[in-house]
Coordinates of N, CA, C and O in Angstrom, one line a residue:
X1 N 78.0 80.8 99.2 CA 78.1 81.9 100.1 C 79.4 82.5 100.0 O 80.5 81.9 100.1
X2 N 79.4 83.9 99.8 CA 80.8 84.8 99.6 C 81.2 85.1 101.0 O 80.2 85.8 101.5
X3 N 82.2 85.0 101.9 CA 82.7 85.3 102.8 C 83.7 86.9 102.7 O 84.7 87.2 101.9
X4 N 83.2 87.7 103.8 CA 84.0 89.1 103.8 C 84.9 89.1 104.6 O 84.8 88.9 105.8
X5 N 86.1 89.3 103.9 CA 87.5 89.7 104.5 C 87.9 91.0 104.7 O 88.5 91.6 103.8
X6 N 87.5 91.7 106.0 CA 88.2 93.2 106.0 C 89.2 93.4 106.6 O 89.3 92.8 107.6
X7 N 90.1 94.2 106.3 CA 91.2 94.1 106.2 C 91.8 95.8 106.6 O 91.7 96.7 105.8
X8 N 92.3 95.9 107.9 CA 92.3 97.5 108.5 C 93.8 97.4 108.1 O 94.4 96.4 108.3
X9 N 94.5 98.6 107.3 CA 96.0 98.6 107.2 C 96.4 99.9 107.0 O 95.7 100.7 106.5
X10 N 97.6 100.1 107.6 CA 98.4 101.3 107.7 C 100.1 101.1 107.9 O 100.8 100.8 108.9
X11 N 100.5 101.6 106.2 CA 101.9 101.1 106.0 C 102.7 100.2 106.4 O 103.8 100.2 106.9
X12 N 101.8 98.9 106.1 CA 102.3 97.5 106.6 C 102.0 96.4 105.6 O 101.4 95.4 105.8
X13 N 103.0 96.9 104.1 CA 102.6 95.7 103.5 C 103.3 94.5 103.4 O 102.9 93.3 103.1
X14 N 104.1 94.7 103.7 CA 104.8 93.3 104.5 C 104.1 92.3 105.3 O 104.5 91.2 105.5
X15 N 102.9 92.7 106.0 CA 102.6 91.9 106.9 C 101.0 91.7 105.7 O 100.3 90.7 105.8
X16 N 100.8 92.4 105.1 CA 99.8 92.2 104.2 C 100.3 91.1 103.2 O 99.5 90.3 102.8
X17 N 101.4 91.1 102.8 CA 102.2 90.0 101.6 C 102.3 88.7 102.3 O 102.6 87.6 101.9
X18 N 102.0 89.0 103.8 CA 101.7 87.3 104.4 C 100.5 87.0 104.4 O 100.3 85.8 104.3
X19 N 99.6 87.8 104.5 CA 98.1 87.4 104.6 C 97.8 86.7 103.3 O 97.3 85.6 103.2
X20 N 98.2 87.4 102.2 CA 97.6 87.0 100.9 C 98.1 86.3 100.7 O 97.6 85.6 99.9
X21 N 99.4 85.7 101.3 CA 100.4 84.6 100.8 C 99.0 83.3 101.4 O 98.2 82.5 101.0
X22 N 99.5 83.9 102.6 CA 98.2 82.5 103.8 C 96.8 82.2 102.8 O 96.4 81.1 102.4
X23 N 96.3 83.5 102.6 CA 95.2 83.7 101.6 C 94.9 82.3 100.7 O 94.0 81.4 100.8
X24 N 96.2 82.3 99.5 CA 96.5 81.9 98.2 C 96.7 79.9 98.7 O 96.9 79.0 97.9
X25 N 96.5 80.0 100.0 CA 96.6 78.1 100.2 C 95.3 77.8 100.8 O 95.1 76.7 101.5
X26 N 94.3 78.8 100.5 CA 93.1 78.4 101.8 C 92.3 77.7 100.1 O 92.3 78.1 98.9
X27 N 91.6 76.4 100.9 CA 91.0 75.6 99.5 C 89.6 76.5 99.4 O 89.1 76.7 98.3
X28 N 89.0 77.0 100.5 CA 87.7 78.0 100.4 C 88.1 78.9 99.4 O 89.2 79.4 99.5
X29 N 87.5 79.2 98.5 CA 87.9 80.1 97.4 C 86.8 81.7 97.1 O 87.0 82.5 96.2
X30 N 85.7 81.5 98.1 CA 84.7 82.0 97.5 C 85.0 83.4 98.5 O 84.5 83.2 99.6
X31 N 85.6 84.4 98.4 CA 85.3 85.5 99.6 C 86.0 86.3 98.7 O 86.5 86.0 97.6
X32 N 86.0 87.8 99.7 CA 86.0 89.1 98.6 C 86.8 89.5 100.0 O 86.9 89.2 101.1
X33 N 87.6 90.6 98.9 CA 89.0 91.4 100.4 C 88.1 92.7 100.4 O 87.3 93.0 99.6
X34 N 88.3 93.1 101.4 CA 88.2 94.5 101.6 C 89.2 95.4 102.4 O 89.4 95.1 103.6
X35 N 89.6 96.2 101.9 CA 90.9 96.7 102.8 C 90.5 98.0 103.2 O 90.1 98.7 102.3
X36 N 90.3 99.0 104.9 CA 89.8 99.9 105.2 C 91.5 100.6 105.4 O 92.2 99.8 106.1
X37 N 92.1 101.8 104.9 CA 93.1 102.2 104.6 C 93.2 103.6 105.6 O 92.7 104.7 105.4
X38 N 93.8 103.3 106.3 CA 94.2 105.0 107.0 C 95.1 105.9 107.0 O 95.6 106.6 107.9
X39 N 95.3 105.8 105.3 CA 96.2 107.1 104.9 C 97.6 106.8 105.2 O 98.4 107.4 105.9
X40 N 97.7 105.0 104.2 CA 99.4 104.9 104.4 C 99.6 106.1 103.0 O 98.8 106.4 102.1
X41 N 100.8 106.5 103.6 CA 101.9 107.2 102.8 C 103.0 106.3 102.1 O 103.7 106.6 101.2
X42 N 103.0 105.1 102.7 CA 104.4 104.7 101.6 C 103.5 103.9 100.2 O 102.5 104.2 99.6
X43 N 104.3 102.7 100.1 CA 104.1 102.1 98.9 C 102.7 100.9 99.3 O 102.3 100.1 98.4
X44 N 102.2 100.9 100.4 CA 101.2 99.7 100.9 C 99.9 100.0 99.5 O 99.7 98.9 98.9
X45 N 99.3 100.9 99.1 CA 98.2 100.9 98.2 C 98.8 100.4 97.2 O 98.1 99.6 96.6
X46 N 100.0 100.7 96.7 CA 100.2 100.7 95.2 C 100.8 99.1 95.2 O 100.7 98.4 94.1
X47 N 101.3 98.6 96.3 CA 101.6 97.5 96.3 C 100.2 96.0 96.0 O 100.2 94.9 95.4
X48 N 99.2 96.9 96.9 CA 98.2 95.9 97.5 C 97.4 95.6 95.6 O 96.7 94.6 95.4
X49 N 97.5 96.3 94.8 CA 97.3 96.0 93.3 C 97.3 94.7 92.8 O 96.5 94.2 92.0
X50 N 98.7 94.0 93.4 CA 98.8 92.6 93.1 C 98.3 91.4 93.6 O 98.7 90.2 93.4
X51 N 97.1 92.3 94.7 CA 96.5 91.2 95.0 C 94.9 91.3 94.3 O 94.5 92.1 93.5
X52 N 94.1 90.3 94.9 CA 92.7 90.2 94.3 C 92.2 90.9 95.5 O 92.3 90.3 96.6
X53 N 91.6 92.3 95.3 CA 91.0 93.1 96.6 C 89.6 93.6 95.5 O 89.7 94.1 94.3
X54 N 88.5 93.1 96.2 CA 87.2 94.1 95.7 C 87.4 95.4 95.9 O 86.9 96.2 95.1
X55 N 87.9 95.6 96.8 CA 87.8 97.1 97.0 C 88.8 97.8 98.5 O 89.1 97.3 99.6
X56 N 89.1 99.3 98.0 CA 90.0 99.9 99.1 C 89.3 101.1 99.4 O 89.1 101.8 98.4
X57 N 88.7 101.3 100.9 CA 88.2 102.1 101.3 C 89.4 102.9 102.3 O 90.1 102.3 103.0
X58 N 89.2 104.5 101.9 CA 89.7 105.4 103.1 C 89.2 105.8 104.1 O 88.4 106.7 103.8
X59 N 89.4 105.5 105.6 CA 89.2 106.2 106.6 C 90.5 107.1 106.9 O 91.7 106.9 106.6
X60 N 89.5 108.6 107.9 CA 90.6 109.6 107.6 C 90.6 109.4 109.2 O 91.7 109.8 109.5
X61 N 89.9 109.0 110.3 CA 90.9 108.8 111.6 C 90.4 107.4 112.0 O 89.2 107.0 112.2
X62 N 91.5 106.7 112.1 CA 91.5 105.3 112.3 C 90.8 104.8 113.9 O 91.6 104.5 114.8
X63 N 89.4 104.6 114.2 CA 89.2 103.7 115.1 C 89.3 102.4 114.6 O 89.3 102.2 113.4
X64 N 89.4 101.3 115.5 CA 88.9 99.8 115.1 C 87.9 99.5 114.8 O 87.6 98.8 113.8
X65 N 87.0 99.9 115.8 CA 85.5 99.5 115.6 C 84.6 100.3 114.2 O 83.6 99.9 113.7
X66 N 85.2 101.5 113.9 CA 85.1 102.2 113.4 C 85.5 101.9 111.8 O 84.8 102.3 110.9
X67 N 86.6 101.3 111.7 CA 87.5 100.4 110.1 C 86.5 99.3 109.9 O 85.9 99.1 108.9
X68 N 86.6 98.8 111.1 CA 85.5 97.5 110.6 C 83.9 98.0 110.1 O 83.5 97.9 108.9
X69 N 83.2 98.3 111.0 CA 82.3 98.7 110.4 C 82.0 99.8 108.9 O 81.0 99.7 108.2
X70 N 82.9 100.5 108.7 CA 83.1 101.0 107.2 C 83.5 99.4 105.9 O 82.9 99.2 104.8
X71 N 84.4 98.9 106.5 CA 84.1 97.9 105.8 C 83.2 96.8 105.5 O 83.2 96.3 104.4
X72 N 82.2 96.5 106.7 CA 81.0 95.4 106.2 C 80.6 96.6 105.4 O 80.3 96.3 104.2
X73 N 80.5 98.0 105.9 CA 79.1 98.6 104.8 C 79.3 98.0 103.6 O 78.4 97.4 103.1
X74 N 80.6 98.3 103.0 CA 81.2 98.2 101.4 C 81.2 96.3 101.5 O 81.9 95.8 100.7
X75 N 80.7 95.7 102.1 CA 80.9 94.6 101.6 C 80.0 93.9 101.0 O 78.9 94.4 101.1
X76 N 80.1 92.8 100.2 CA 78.5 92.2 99.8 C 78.5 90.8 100.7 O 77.5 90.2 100.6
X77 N 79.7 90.1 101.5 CA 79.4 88.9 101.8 C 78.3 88.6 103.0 O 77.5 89.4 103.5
X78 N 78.6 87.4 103.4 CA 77.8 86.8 103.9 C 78.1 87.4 105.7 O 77.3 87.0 106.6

């Protein structure tokens, strides 16, 4: 079973470089990132490269309920 990780971010990859850090010790191995993106401007996209993400979707006005749901759409897990 592939588990979905969505992931709402906006010019915060510092706090993203802990997740994937936390990520990289979990022994579950089987799940897919999804990151729903609300138009960072700085270096957060080009950063997030180095990690293992299925995929980066853009929302152009950031609700919550609204990030998440864009993200199951694009997702395939469980």
């Amino acid at each position: 079973m592939t588990i979905s990780l969505i992931i709402a971010v906006y010019k915060d990859i510092e706090a993203l470089e802990s997740v994937f850090e936390t990520l990289s010790y979990q022994t579950y191995k089987n799940f897919e990132v999804i990151i729903v993106d609300n138009g960072s401007t700085d270096k957060t996209l080009e950063k997030l490269k180095n990690f293992k993400i299925k995929k980066v979707v853009k929302i152009k006005k950031y609700l919550p309920g609204k990030a998440l749901n864009l993200g199951i759409k694009h997702s395939t897990g469980e």
